[in-house]
CSV table of C-alpha atoms and ligand atoms in Angstrom, one decimal:
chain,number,residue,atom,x,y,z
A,1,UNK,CA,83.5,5.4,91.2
A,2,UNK,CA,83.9,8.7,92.9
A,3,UNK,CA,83.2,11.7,90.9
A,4,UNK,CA,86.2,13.9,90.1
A,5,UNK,CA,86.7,17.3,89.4
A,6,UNK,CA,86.6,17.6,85.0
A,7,UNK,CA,90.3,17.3,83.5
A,8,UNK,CA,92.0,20.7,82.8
A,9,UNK,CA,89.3,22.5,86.4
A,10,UNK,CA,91.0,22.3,89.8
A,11,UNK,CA,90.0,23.2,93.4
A,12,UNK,CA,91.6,26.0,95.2
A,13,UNK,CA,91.9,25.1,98.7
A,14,UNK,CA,93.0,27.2,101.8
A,15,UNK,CA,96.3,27.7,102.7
A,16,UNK,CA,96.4,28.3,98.7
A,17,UNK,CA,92.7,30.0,98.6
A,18,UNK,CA,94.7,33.0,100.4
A,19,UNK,CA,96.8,33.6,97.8
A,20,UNK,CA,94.2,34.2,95.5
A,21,UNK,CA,92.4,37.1,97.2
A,22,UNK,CA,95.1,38.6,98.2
A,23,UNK,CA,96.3,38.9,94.5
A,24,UNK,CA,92.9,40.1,93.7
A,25,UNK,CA,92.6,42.3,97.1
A,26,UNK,CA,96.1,44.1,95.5
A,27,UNK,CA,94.9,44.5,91.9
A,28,UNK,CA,91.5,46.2,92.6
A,29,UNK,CA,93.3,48.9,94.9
A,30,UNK,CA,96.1,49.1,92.3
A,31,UNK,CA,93.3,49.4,89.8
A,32,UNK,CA,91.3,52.4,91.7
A,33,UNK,CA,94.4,54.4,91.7
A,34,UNK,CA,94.3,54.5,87.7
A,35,UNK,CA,90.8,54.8,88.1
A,36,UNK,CA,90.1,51.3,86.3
A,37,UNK,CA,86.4,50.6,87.8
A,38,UNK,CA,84.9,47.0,87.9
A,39,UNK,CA,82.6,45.6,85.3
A,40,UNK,CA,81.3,42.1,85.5
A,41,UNK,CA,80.1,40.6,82.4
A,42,UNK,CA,77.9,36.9,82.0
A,43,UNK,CA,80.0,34.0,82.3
A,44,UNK,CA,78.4,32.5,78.8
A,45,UNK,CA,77.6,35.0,75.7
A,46,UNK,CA,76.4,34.1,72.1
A,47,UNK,CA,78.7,32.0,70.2
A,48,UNK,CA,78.8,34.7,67.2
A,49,UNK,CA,80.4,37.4,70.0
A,50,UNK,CA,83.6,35.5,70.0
A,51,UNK,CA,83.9,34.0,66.5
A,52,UNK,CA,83.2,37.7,65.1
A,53,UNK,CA,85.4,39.5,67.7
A,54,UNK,CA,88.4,37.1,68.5
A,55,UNK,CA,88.1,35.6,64.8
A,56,UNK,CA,87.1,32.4,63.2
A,57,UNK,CA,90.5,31.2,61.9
A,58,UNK,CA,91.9,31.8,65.8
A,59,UNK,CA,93.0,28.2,67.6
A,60,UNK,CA,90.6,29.8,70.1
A,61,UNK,CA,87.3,29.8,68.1
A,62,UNK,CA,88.5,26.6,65.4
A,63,UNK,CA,88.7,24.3,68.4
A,64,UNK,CA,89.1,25.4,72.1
A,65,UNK,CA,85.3,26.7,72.8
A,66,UNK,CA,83.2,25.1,74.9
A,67,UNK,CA,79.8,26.1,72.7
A,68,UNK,CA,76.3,24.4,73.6
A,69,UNK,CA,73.0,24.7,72.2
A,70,UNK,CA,70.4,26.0,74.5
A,71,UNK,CA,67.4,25.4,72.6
A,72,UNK,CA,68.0,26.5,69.4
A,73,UNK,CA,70.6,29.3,70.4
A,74,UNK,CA,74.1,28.8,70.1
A,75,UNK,CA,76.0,29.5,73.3
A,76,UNK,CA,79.5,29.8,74.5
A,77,UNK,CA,81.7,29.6,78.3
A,78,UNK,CA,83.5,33.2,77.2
A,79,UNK,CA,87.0,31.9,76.5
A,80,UNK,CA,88.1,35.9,76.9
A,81,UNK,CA,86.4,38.7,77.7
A,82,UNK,CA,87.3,41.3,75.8
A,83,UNK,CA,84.5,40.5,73.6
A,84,UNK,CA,82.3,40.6,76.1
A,85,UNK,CA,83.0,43.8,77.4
A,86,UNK,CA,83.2,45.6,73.9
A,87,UNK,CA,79.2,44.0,74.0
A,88,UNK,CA,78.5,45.4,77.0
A,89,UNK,CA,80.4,48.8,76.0
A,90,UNK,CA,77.8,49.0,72.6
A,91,UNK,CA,75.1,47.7,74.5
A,92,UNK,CA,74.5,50.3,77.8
A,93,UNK,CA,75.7,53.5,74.8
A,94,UNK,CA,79.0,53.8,77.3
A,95,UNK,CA,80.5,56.2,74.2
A,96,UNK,CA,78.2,58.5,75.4
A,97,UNK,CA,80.5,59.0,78.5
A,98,UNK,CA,83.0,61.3,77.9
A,99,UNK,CA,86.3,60.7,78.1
A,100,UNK,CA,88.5,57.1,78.5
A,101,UNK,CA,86.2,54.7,80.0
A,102,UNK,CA,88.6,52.1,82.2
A,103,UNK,CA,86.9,48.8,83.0
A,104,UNK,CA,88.6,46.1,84.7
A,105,UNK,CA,87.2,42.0,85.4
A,106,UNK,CA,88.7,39.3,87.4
A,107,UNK,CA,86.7,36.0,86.9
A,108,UNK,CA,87.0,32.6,84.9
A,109,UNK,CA,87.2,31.8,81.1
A,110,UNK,CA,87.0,28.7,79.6
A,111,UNK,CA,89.6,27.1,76.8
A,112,UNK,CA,89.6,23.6,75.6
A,113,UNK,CA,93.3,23.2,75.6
A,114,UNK,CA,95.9,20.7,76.4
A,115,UNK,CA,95.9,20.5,79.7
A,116,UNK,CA,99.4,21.4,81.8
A,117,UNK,CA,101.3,23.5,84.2
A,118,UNK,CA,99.9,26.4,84.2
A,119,UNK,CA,97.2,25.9,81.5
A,120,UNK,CA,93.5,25.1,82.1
A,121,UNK,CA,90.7,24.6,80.9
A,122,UNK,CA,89.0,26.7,83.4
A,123,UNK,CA,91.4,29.6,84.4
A,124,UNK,CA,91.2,32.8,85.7
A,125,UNK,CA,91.6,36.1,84.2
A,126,UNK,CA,92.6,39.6,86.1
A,127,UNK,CA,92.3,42.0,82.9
A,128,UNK,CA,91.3,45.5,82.0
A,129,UNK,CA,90.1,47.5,78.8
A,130,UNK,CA,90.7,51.2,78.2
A,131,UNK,CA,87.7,52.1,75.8
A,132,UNK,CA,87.3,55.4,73.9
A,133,UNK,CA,90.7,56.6,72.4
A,134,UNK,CA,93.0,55.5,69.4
A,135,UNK,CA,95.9,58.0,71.5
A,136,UNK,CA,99.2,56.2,72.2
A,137,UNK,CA,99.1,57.7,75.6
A,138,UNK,CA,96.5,55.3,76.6
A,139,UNK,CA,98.7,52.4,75.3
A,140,UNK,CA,101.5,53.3,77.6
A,141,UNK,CA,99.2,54.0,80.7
A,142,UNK,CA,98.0,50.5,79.8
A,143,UNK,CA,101.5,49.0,80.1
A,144,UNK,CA,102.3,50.6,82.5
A,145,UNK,CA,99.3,49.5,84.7
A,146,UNK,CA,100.2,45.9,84.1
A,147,UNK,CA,103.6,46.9,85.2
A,148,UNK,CA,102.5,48.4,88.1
A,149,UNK,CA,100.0,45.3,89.0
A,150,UNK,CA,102.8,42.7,88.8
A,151,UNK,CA,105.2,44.4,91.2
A,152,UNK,CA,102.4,45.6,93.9
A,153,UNK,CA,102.2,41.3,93.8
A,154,UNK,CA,105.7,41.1,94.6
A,155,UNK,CA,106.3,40.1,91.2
A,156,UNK,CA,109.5,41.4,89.6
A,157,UNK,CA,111.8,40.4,86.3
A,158,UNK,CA,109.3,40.0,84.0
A,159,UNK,CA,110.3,41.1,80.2
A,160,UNK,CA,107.7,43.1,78.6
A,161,UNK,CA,107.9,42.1,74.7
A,162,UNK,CA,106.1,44.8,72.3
A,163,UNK,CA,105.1,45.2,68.9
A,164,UNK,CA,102.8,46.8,66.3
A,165,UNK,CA,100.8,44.9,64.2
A,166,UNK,CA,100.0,48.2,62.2
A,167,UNK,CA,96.4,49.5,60.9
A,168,UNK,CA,94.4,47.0,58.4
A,169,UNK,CA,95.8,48.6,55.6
A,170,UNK,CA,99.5,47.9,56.5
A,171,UNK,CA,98.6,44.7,57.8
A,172,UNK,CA,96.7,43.3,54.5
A,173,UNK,CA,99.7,44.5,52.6
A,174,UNK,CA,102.2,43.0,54.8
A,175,UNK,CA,99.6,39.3,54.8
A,176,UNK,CA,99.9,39.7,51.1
A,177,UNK,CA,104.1,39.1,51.3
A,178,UNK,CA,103.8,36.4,53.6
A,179,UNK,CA,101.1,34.8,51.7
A,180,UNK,CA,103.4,34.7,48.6
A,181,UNK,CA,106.9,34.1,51.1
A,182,UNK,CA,105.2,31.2,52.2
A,183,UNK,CA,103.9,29.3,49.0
A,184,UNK,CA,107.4,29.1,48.3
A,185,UNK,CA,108.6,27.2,51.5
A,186,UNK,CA,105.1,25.4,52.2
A,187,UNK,CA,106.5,21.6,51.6
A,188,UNK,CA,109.2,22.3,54.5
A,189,UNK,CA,106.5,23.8,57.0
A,190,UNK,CA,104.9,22.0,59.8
A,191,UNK,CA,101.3,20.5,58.7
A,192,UNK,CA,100.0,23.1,61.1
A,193,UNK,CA,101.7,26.2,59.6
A,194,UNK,CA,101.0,24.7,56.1
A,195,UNK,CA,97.2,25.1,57.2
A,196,UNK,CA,97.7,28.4,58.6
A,197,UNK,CA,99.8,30.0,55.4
A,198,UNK,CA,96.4,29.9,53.8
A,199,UNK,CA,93.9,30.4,56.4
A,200,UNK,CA,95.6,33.0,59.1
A,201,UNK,CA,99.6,33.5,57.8
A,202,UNK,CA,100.2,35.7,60.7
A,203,UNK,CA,99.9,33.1,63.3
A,204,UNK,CA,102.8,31.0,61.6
A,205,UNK,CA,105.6,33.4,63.2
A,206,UNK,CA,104.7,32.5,66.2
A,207,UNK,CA,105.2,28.6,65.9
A,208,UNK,CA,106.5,27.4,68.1
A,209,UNK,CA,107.8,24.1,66.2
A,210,UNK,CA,111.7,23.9,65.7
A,211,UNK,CA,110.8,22.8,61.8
A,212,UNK,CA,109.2,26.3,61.1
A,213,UNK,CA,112.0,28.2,62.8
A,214,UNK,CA,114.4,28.6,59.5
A,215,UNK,CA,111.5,29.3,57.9
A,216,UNK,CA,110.2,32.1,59.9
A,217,UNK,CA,113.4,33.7,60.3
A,218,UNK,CA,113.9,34.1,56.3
A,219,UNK,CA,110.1,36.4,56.6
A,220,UNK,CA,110.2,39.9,56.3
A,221,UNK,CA,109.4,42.5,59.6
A,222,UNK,CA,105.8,43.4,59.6
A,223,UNK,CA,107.7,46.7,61.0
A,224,UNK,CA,108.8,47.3,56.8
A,225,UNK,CA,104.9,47.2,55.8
A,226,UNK,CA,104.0,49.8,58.1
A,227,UNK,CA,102.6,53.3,57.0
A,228,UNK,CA,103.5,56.4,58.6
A,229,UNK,CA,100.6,57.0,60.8
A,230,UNK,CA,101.3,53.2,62.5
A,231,UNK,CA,105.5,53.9,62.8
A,232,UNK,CA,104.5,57.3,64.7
A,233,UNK,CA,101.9,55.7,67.0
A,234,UNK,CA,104.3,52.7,68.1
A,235,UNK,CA,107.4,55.4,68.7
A,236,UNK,CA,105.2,57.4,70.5
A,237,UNK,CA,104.3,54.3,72.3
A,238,UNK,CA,108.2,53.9,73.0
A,239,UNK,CA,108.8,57.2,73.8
A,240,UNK,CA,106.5,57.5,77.1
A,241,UNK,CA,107.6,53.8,78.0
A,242,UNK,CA,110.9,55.7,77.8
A,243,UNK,CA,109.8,58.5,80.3
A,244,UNK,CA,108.2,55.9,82.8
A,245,UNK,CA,111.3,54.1,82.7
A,246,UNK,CA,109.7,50.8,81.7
A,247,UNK,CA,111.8,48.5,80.1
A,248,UNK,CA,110.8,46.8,76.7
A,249,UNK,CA,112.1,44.5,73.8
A,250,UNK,CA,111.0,45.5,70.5
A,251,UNK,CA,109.9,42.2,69.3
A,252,UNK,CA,108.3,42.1,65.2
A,253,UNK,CA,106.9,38.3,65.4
A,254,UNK,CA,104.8,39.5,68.3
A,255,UNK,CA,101.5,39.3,66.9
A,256,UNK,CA,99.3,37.5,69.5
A,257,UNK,CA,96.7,34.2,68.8
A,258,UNK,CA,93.4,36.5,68.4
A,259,UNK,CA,92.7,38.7,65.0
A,260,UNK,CA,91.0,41.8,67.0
A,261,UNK,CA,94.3,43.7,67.4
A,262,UNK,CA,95.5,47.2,65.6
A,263,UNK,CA,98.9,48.7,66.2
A,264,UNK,CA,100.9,47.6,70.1
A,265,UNK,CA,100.3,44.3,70.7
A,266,UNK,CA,102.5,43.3,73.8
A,267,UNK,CA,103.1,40.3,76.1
A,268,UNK,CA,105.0,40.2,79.6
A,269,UNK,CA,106.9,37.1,80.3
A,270,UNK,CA,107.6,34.7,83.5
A,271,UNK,CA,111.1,33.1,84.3
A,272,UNK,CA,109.1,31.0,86.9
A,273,UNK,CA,106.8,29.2,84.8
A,274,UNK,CA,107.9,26.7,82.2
A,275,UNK,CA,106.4,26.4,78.5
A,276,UNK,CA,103.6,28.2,79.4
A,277,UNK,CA,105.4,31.6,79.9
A,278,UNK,CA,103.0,34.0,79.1
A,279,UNK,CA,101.8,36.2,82.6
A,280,UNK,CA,100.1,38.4,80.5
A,281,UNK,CA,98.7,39.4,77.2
A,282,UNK,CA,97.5,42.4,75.7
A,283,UNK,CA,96.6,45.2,73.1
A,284,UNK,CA,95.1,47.5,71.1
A,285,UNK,CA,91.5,46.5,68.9
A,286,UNK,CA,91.0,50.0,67.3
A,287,UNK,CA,87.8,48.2,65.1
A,288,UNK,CA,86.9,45.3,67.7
A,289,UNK,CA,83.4,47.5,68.2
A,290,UNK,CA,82.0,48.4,64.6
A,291,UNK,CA,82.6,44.6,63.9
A,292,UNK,CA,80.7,43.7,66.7
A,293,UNK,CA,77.9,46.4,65.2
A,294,UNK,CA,78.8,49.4,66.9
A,295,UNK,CA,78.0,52.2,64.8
A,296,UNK,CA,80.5,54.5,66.7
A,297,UNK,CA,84.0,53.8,66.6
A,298,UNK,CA,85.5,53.0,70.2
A,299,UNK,CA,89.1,52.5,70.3
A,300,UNK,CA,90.4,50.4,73.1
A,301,UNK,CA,93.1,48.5,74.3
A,302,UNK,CA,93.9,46.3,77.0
A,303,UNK,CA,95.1,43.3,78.6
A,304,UNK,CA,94.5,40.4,80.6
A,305,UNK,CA,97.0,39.0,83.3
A,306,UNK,CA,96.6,34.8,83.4
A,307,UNK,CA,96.0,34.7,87.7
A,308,UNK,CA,96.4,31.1,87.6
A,309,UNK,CA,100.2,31.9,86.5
A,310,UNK,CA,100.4,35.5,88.4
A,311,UNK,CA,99.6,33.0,91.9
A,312,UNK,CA,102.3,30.5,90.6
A,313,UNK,CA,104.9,33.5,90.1
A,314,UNK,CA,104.2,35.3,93.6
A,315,UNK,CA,104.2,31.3,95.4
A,316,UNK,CA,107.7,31.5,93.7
A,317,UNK,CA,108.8,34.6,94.8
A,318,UNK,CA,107.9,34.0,98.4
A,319,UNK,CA,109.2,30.8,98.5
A,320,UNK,CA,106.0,28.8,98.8
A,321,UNK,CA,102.5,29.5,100.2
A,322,UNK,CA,102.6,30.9,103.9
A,323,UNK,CA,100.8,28.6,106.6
A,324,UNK,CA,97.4,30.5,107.2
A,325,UNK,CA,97.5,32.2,110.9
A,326,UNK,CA,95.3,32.6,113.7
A,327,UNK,CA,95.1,35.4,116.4
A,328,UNK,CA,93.4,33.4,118.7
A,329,UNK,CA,92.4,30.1,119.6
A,330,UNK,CA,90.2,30.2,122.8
A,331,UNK,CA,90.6,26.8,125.1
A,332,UNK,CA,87.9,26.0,127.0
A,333,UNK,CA,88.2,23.3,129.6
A,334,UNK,CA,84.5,23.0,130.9
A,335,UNK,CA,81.3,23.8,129.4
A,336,UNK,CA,80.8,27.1,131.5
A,337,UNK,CA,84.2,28.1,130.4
A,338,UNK,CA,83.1,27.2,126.7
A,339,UNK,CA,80.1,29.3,127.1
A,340,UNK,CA,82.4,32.3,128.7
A,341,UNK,CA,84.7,32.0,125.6
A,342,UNK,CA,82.2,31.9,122.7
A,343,UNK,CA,80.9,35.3,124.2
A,344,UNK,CA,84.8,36.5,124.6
A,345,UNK,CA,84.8,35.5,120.6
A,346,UNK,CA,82.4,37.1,119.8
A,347,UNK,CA,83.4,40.9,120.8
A,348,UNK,CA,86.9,40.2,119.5
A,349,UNK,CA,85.1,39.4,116.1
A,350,UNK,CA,83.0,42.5,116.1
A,351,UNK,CA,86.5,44.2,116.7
A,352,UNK,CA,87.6,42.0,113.2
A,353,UNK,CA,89.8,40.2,115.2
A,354,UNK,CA,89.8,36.6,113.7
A,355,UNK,CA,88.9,34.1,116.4
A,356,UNK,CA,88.2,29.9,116.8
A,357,UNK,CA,86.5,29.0,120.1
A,358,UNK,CA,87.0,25.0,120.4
A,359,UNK,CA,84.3,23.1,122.4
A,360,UNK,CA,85.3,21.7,125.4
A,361,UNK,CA,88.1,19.4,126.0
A,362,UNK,CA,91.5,18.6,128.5
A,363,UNK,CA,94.1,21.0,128.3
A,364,UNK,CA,96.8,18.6,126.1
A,365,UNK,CA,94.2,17.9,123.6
A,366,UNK,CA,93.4,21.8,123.4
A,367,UNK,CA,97.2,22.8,122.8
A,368,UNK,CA,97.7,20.0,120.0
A,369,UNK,CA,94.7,21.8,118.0
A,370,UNK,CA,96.1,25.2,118.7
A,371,UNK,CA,99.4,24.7,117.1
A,372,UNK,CA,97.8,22.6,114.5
A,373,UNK,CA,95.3,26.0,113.8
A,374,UNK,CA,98.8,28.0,113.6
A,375,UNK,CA,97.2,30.2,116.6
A,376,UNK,CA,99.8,33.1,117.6
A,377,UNK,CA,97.8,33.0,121.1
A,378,UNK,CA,95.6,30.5,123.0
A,379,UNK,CA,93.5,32.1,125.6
A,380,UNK,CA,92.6,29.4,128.6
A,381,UNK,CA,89.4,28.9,130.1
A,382,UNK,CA,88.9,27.0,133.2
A,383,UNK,CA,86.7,27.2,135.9
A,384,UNK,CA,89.3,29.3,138.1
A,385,UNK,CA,89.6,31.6,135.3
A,386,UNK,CA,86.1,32.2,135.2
A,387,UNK,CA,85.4,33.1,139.3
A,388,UNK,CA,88.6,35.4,139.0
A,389,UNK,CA,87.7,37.2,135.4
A,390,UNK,CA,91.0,37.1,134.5
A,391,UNK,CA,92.2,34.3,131.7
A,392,UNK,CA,95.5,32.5,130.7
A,393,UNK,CA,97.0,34.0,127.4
A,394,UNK,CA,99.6,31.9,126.1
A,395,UNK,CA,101.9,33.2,123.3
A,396,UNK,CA,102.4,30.4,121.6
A,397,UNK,CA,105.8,31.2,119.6
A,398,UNK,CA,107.5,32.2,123.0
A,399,UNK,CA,105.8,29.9,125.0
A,400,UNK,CA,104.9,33.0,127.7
A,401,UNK,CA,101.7,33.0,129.5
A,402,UNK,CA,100.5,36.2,131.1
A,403,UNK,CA,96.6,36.8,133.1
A,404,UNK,CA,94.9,38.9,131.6
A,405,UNK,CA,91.4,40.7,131.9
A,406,UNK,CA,89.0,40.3,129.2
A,407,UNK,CA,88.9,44.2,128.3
A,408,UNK,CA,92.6,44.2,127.5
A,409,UNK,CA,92.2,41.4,125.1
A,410,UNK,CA,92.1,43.3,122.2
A,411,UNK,CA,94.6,45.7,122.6
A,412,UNK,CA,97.4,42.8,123.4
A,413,UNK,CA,96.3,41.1,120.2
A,414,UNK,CA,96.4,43.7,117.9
A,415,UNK,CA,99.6,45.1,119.4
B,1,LIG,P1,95.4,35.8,75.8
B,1,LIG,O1,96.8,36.0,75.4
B,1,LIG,O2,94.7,34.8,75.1
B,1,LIG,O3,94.7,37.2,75.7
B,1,LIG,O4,95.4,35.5,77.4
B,1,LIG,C1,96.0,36.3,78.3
B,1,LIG,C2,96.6,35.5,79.4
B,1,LIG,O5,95.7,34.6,80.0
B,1,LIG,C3,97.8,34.7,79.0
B,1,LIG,O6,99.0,35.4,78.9
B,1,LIG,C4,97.9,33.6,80.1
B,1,LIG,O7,98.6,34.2,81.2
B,1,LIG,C5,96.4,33.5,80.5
B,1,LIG,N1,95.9,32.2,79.9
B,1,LIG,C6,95.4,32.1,78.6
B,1,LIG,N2,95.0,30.8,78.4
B,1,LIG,C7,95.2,30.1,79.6
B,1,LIG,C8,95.0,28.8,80.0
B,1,LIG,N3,94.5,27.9,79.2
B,1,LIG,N4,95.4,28.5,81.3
B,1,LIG,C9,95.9,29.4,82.1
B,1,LIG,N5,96.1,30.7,81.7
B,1,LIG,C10,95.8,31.1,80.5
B,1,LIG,C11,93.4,37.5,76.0
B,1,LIG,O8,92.7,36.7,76.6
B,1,LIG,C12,93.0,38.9,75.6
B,1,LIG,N6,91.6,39.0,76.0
B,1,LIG,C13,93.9,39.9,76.2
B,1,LIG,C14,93.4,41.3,75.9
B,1,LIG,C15,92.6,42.1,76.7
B,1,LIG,N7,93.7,41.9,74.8
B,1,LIG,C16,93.1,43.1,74.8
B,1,LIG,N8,92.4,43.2,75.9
């Protein structure tokens, strides 16, 4: 049997291929102009960086890492890397920069999930983290660089959901309630939110499972256990989405699968996708560092946009993926006109003018791979063209052929 590519991994082939970097060509200049600069972390960290930083009780940690022993050493494919870059942050003393330090990664993580449209098990991640202030100004230049990312992609409509999970303090009192709200109701709860009213009770108001729902609509707001300090940060928060004119719906059950967030947690939702909905997820981790031993405090927040989803939501808005073009296709029909045109290819190339020079072959075979390249022009070689220096190019949506000299070429194909 043939081998396959593993369940839940998929190949990205050209036309589709294109997409991709020109998602990721869009996002780094978008990120340059907020003066988010690239840092690229390993690909597989210690196992006790993720259960310490995204949490033991997460879905993530209890069951969807892909963790190895290497001789002793536990090791894990980063299934996020927000962890890793809070490492790296401790590690290379970046609090000793001044000011907001603005990092941003694209690359893969790895989740052993369910398998469907639009989740993997290898999936790409085009995130950011803004490292060195608790200030809520920082939160809404955050958003508001997601924002800006999804529309430079051409992708519009999505709804931005926020929320504050509060400080520890407010949160532990607010766990406290549902603890006890729960008990009560734990025989009509899902076997999965039974589990989780013990072990994480936050992560049952985001069930998704129609048995919880009456359930988790009779809970209280984690917006009533909040202390003054966490109310003022998440209007403030408001307040200059208000001024940027980015829309928002204020949404309390908002409190995101990982345990390392503090105050706006915030997620921005796709029409175009299905179930899995979720474009991008984000938020602030004001103690993510010390428990990852930093003995600094370095308050951050951040997000990551899913670019598996992001590709499926600009395909969407374009109406499919666009056939991949081809300035010119040079058509040789001998061998000295071959050896003519692979030194006409290569000048136009050193001009960055993308060019395929076929080997030799009759004229109808030549125009059958041209349009099958998607070539704008064809430029014909025979052995006439050659003793006169002057070439056949063939626009090949008009059909119009003029002669032409090989030191206009550039010029008519870049016109
Ligand atoms: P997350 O919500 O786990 O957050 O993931 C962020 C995004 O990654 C999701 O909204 C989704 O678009 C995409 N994603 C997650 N799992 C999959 C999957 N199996 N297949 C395809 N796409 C997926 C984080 O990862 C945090 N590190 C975000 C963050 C950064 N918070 C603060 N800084």
């Amino acid at each position: 049997m043939s081998i396959r590519a593993i369940k839940g991994t998929r190949d990205i082939l050209p036309p589709a291929s294109a997409v991709w970097n020109e998602i990721e060509e869009t996002s780094r200049r978008v990120f340059r102009t907020f003066n988010v600069h690239e840092i690229r972390t390993p690909i597989f960290e210690e196992t006790a960086l993720f259960s310490r930083g995204v949490g033991e009780e997460t879905d993530i940690v209890s069951k969807e890492m892909y963790t190895f022993d290497d001789h002793g050493d536990s090791l894990t494919l980063r299934p996020e890397n927000t962890a890793s870059v809070i490492r790296a942050f401790i590690e290379h003393r970046m609090d000793q920069i001044p000011g907001v330090k603005k990092l941003f990664y694209i690359g893969p993580m790895f989740r052993r999930e369910r398998p469907q449209k639009g989740r993997y098990r290898q999936f790409s991640q085009i995130g950011a983290e803004l490292i060195g202030s608790d200030s809520p100004t920082v939160d809404a230049e955050t958003i508001e660089l997601v924002d800006t990312l999804l529309k430079a992609n051409g992708v519009h409509g999505a709804r931005l959901l926020i929320n504050s999970v509060g400080d520890p303090e407010s949160r532990a009192r607010y766990i406290a309630r549902l603890k006890s709200d729960l008990e009560k109701y734990i025989g009509e709860l899902s076997p999965d939110s039974q589990r989780r009213a013990v072990t994480n009770p936050l992560r049952v108001l985001d069930s998704k499972d129609p048995q919880d729902q009456p359930i988790v609509e009779k809970l209280p707001s984690i917006h009533e256990y909040l202390n003054e300090a966490c109310t003022e940060h998440f209007a403030a928060v408001r307040r200059y989405l208000d001024d940027r004119g980015i829309a928002y719906e204020v949404t309390p059950r908002l409190v995101r699968g990982l345990d390392y967030y503090t105050h706006t947690t915030f997620e921005f939702l796709h029409g175009a996708l299905g179930a899995q909905n979720a474009i991008c997820g984000g938020g602030r981790y004001n103690g993510l560092a010390e428990s990852l031993g930093s003995k600094v405090p370095a308050p951050g927040i951040g997000f990551s946009i899913g670019e598996d989803r992001l590709v499926m939501a600009v395909e969407e808005a374009r109406g499919g993926i666009p056939a991949l073009s081809l300035p010119l296709f040079i058509a040789p029909m001998t061998e000295a006109a071959f050896r003519k045109g692979a030194l006409i290819a290569r000048a136009l190339r050193a001009q960055n003018i993308a060019v395929e020079v076929n080997a030799p072959a009759k004229m109808k075979r030549l125009m059958e791979l041209a349009n099958k390249a998607n070539a704008r022009h064809t430029l014909l070689i025979g052995d006439d063209e050659l003793a006169n220096g002057r070439y056949g190019l063939k626009n090949m949506q008009t059909g119009d052929q003029q002669s032409v000299a090989e030191a206009d070429l550039a010029t008519l194909l870049t016109a």
